[in-house]
Amino acid sequence: MTILSKNFKFIDSHCHFFPPTIFKSIWNFFERPDEQGNATQWPIKYKLETEEQVKFLLDNDVQGFTTYNYAHKAGMADYLNEWTNGFSRAHKNAIPFGCVWPEDENRYEHVRKIIDDYNFKGIKIHILVQDFYPADNRMDDVYDLIFNRGKWICFHVGTAPYRNKYVGHKHFTKFLEKYPEMNIIVAHMGGFEYQKFMDLLNKHENLYLDTTMIFIPDNIFPERHSKRPNEEDLITYHDRILYGSDFPNIPYDYQCSREGLLKMDLPKKVLENIFYNNAKKIFEIK
Ligand SMILES: [Zn+2]
C-alpha cells in the first residue's frame, strides 16, 4: 500500500532563497546549453518570484523551510545575509541560514552578527561552488563561533552531481577530526558516497543527512540510483535524516522529492521523523 503525502506534515530542510536578480543568473547557468550546444538537462521548473515560492511551499504542506544561499565570490556574503534576514523576518516559516566567504575580512564579525543579532540557525557551505576544503584554516574562527553557539552548518560536500578537488568523504573527515561534535547537516546524504557518510553517523551524534534529490522516482537520472540508501538504512538512521527538496532549483515536479520515500516499505513513524520531527527538533521549531 502506498502511503499518501497528505498524511504528513513537512519541514523542507533544503530550500534555496536568493534575491531575485541572483536567482535569475543561477537559473541561466543551470539552463545553459552544454559544450556541444545541446539543450539543457536542467530546465528549472519553479522560476517563481519570492512570494510565489513561499506560497508554493505552504500550499504543499511545508510548515518550515530553510533559506540556503551561498556566496560564490568575495564581498557578496553581507548582502545575501542582510537580504535573508529581511526575508526571514517577513516569513515566520523561514528557517534562516547565512553564508560566508573565507577571504572576506569581516567574515567573523559578520557571522557573529547573523548568529547573535539575527538569530540565524547556522550557515550553509557549498564546497562544490565555493572551492575550498571543509577543514580550511581560514574558516577556523567562524567554525569556532558556530560550535560555541551550538548552531548548525549545512555542507554540500559530496561528489554528486559532479565533483571538484575539494569535495568528498576524505576531505570531510578532516573537518570532523577538528570538530567531531559540530552540529552538521550533509546535503544529498553525502551522495555518491552514501555508505561512507552513513557510517559517520555511528561516530558523530550531531551529524545529520538530508535526502535532497536522492529519493526521486527511478526514471529521473536513472544512472544515479544504483547505490542509494535502502529501507534498512533509513530505518537504522531514522532519527538522523532530514527531508529536503532543493526547491526551487529542480527540473522535475516538487512531489517527486517525496514520492520515492513514500513508495518505500517504511513504517509511518520513520517517515514522520524524516519529513518533520527531526527537523522540528534540531531547528527548535515551536
Ligand atoms: Zn541545494
Coordinates of C-alpha atoms and ligand atoms in Angstrom, one line a residue:
M1 CA 0.0 0.0 0.0
T2 CA 1.3 3.4 -0.9
I3 CA 1.2 6.0 1.8
L4 CA -0.1 9.4 0.6
S5 CA 1.8 12.6 1.0
K6 CA -1.3 14.2 2.5
N7 CA -0.9 12.1 5.7
F8 CA 2.2 14.0 6.7
K9 CA 3.5 17.4 7.8
F10 CA 6.7 18.6 6.2
I11 CA 9.7 20.7 7.0
D12 CA 11.8 21.1 3.9
S13 CA 15.4 21.2 5.2
H14 CA 16.9 22.0 1.8
C15 CA 15.3 25.0 0.1
H16 CA 17.1 27.9 -1.6
F17 CA 16.1 31.6 -1.3
F18 CA 18.2 34.1 -3.2
P19 CA 17.4 37.7 -4.1
P20 CA 15.5 37.6 -7.5
T21 CA 18.3 39.0 -9.6
I22 CA 20.8 36.4 -8.3
F23 CA 18.3 33.6 -8.8
K24 CA 18.0 34.7 -12.5
S25 CA 21.7 34.3 -13.1
I26 CA 21.7 30.9 -11.3
W27 CA 18.8 29.7 -13.4
N28 CA 20.6 30.9 -16.6
F29 CA 23.6 28.9 -15.5
F30 CA 21.6 25.7 -15.0
E31 CA 19.8 26.2 -18.3
R32 CA 22.8 27.0 -20.5
P33 CA 23.4 24.5 -23.4
D34 CA 26.2 22.0 -23.0
E35 CA 29.5 22.3 -24.8
Q36 CA 28.1 20.6 -27.9
G37 CA 25.2 23.0 -28.0
N38 CA 22.6 20.5 -26.8
A39 CA 19.7 21.9 -24.8
T40 CA 19.9 22.0 -21.0
Q41 CA 19.4 18.9 -18.9
W42 CA 18.3 21.1 -16.1
P43 CA 15.3 23.2 -17.1
I44 CA 14.2 24.9 -13.8
K45 CA 10.6 24.0 -13.1
Y46 CA 9.9 26.7 -10.5
K47 CA 11.2 30.0 -11.7
L48 CA 9.0 31.9 -9.3
E49 CA 9.1 35.3 -7.6
T50 CA 10.0 35.1 -3.9
E51 CA 6.4 35.4 -2.6
E52 CA 5.2 32.8 -5.1
Q53 CA 7.9 30.5 -3.8
V54 CA 6.7 30.8 -0.3
K55 CA 3.1 30.3 -1.3
F56 CA 4.0 27.2 -3.2
L57 CA 5.7 25.6 -0.2
L58 CA 2.9 26.5 2.1
D59 CA 0.4 25.1 -0.4
N60 CA 2.4 21.8 -0.3
D61 CA 2.0 21.4 3.4
V62 CA 5.5 22.6 4.2
Q63 CA 5.5 24.1 7.7
G64 CA 9.1 25.3 7.7
F65 CA 11.8 25.7 5.1
T66 CA 15.5 26.7 5.1
T67 CA 16.8 29.7 3.2
Y68 CA 20.0 28.2 2.0
N69 CA 22.1 30.5 -0.3
Y70 CA 25.8 30.9 -0.7
A71 CA 28.4 33.4 -1.8
H72 CA 30.4 32.4 -4.9
K73 CA 32.8 35.3 -4.7
A74 CA 34.3 37.8 -2.3
G75 CA 32.2 40.7 -0.9
M76 CA 28.8 39.2 -1.5
A77 CA 28.0 37.4 1.7
D78 CA 27.0 40.5 3.7
Y79 CA 24.5 41.5 1.0
L80 CA 23.0 38.0 0.9
N81 CA 22.8 37.7 4.6
E82 CA 21.0 41.1 5.0
W83 CA 18.6 40.0 2.3
T84 CA 18.0 36.7 4.1
N85 CA 17.4 38.5 7.4
G86 CA 14.7 40.7 5.8
F87 CA 13.1 37.8 4.1
S88 CA 13.0 35.7 7.3
R89 CA 11.5 38.5 9.4
A90 CA 8.7 38.7 6.8
H91 CA 8.1 35.0 6.7
K92 CA 7.7 33.2 10.0
N93 CA 8.0 29.7 8.4
A94 CA 11.6 30.5 7.2
I95 CA 14.5 28.8 8.9
P96 CA 17.3 31.3 8.3
F97 CA 20.8 30.2 7.3
G98 CA 23.6 32.5 6.4
C99 CA 26.6 32.3 4.0
V100 CA 30.2 33.2 4.3
W101 CA 33.2 33.6 2.1
P102 CA 36.6 32.6 3.5
E103 CA 38.5 35.6 2.1
D104 CA 36.2 38.3 3.3
E105 CA 38.0 40.3 6.0
N106 CA 34.9 41.0 8.1
R107 CA 33.7 37.4 7.9
Y108 CA 33.9 36.7 11.6
E109 CA 32.2 39.9 12.7
H110 CA 29.5 39.3 10.1
V111 CA 28.8 35.7 11.1
R112 CA 28.7 36.9 14.7
K113 CA 26.0 39.4 13.7
I114 CA 23.8 36.9 11.9
I115 CA 24.1 34.4 14.7
D116 CA 23.9 36.7 17.8
D117 CA 21.8 39.6 16.5
Y118 CA 19.7 38.0 13.8
N119 CA 19.4 34.6 15.4
F120 CA 20.1 32.6 12.2
K121 CA 20.2 28.8 12.7
G122 CA 23.6 28.5 11.1
I123 CA 25.4 28.7 7.8
K124 CA 25.4 26.9 4.5
I125 CA 28.7 26.0 2.9
H126 CA 28.7 24.8 -0.7
I127 CA 32.1 23.2 -1.2
L128 CA 31.4 22.5 -4.9
V129 CA 30.6 26.1 -5.7
Q130 CA 32.9 27.9 -3.2
D131 CA 36.0 25.9 -3.9
F132 CA 37.7 25.4 -0.6
Y133 CA 38.4 22.4 1.6
P134 CA 36.0 21.8 4.5
A135 CA 38.9 22.0 7.0
D136 CA 40.4 25.1 5.5
N137 CA 42.2 27.0 8.4
R138 CA 40.8 30.3 7.2
M139 CA 37.4 29.2 8.4
D140 CA 38.5 28.3 11.9
D141 CA 37.3 31.5 13.6
V142 CA 33.9 31.1 12.0
Y143 CA 33.7 27.4 12.8
D144 CA 34.6 28.0 16.4
L145 CA 31.9 30.6 16.7
I146 CA 29.3 28.3 15.2
F147 CA 30.4 25.5 17.5
N148 CA 30.4 27.6 20.6
R149 CA 26.9 28.9 19.9
G150 CA 25.5 25.4 19.2
K151 CA 24.5 26.5 15.7
W152 CA 24.4 24.4 12.5
I153 CA 26.5 24.0 9.3
C154 CA 25.0 22.6 6.2
F155 CA 27.7 21.3 3.9
H156 CA 27.3 20.4 0.3
V157 CA 30.4 18.2 0.4
G158 CA 29.5 15.1 -1.6
T159 CA 30.7 14.1 -5.1
A160 CA 27.2 14.4 -6.6
P161 CA 26.2 15.6 -9.1
Y162 CA 29.8 16.2 -10.1
R163 CA 33.0 16.7 -8.2
N164 CA 35.9 19.1 -7.8
K165 CA 39.1 18.5 -5.8
Y166 CA 37.6 19.9 -2.6
V167 CA 34.6 17.6 -2.1
G168 CA 34.2 14.0 -0.9
H169 CA 34.3 11.9 2.2
K170 CA 38.1 12.0 2.6
H171 CA 38.2 15.8 2.9
F172 CA 35.1 15.9 5.1
T173 CA 36.6 13.6 7.6
K174 CA 39.5 16.0 8.1
F175 CA 36.9 18.6 9.1
L176 CA 35.3 16.1 11.6
E177 CA 38.7 15.4 13.1
K178 CA 38.9 19.1 14.0
Y179 CA 35.2 19.4 15.0
P180 CA 33.9 15.9 15.9
E181 CA 30.9 17.3 17.8
M182 CA 29.8 20.1 15.5
N183 CA 26.1 20.2 14.5
I184 CA 26.2 19.3 10.8
I185 CA 23.8 18.5 8.0
V186 CA 25.4 16.9 5.0
A187 CA 23.3 17.7 1.9
H188 CA 22.2 14.9 -0.5
M189 CA 23.1 12.2 2.0
G190 CA 26.7 12.6 1.0
G191 CA 26.0 11.3 -2.5
F192 CA 27.5 9.5 -4.2
E193 CA 29.5 8.1 -1.2
Y194 CA 26.3 7.2 0.7
Q195 CA 27.7 4.3 2.7
K196 CA 30.8 6.2 3.9
F197 CA 28.7 9.1 5.1
M198 CA 26.1 6.9 6.8
D199 CA 29.0 5.1 8.6
L200 CA 30.0 8.5 10.1
L201 CA 26.6 8.8 11.8
N202 CA 27.7 6.0 14.1
K203 CA 30.6 8.0 15.4
H204 CA 29.2 11.6 15.3
E205 CA 25.9 12.0 17.1
N206 CA 25.4 15.6 15.9
L207 CA 25.7 14.7 12.3
Y208 CA 22.5 14.6 10.0
L209 CA 22.0 13.8 6.3
D210 CA 19.4 15.4 4.1
T211 CA 17.5 13.4 1.4
T212 CA 17.7 16.1 -1.3
M213 CA 17.4 14.7 -4.8
I214 CA 18.1 11.1 -3.7
F215 CA 14.7 9.5 -3.5
I216 CA 13.2 10.9 -6.6
P217 CA 11.5 8.4 -9.0
D218 CA 13.8 6.0 -10.7
N219 CA 13.1 7.3 -14.2
I220 CA 14.7 10.6 -13.4
F221 CA 18.5 10.4 -13.6
P222 CA 18.4 6.5 -13.6
E223 CA 22.2 6.3 -13.6
R224 CA 22.3 7.7 -10.1
H225 CA 20.1 5.2 -8.3
S226 CA 22.1 2.0 -8.1
K227 CA 23.6 2.5 -4.7
R228 CA 21.3 4.9 -2.9
P229 CA 20.4 4.0 0.7
N230 CA 17.7 1.3 1.1
E231 CA 14.8 0.8 3.6
E232 CA 17.1 -0.8 6.1
D233 CA 19.5 2.2 6.1
L234 CA 16.6 4.7 6.5
I235 CA 15.1 2.7 9.4
T236 CA 18.5 2.4 11.1
Y237 CA 19.2 6.1 10.9
H238 CA 15.6 7.3 11.0
D239 CA 16.3 10.0 13.7
R240 CA 19.2 11.5 11.8
I241 CA 17.8 12.0 8.3
L242 CA 16.0 15.2 7.1
Y243 CA 13.7 15.6 4.2
G244 CA 14.9 18.1 1.6
S245 CA 14.0 19.0 -2.0
D246 CA 16.4 21.6 -3.5
F247 CA 13.3 23.7 -4.3
P248 CA 13.1 25.8 -6.5
N249 CA 16.2 24.7 -8.5
I250 CA 14.8 21.4 -9.7
P251 CA 13.9 20.2 -13.2
Y252 CA 11.0 17.9 -12.0
D253 CA 7.8 18.2 -10.0
Y254 CA 8.2 19.1 -6.4
Q255 CA 6.2 16.0 -5.3
C256 CA 9.0 13.8 -6.8
S257 CA 11.1 14.7 -3.8
R258 CA 8.6 12.8 -1.6
E259 CA 7.5 10.0 -4.0
G260 CA 10.5 7.8 -3.7
L261 CA 10.3 7.8 0.1
L262 CA 6.5 7.3 0.2
K263 CA 6.8 4.3 -2.1
M264 CA 9.4 2.5 0.0
D265 CA 8.3 0.0 2.6
L266 CA 8.9 2.2 5.6
P267 CA 6.9 2.5 8.9
K268 CA 4.9 5.6 9.2
K269 CA 6.8 6.7 12.2
V270 CA 10.1 6.6 10.2
L271 CA 8.5 8.8 7.5
E272 CA 7.2 11.2 10.1
N273 CA 10.6 11.6 11.6
I274 CA 12.3 12.2 8.2
F275 CA 9.6 14.5 6.9
Y276 CA 9.1 16.6 10.0
N277 CA 10.1 15.5 13.5
N278 CA 13.8 15.5 13.1
A279 CA 13.9 19.0 11.6
K280 CA 11.5 20.3 14.2
K281 CA 13.8 19.1 16.9
I282 CA 17.1 20.4 15.6
F283 CA 15.8 23.7 14.4
E284 CA 13.8 24.1 17.7
I285 CA 10.6 24.9 15.9
K286 CA 7.7 25.5 18.2
Ligands
ZN1 ZN 20.8 22.7 -2.9

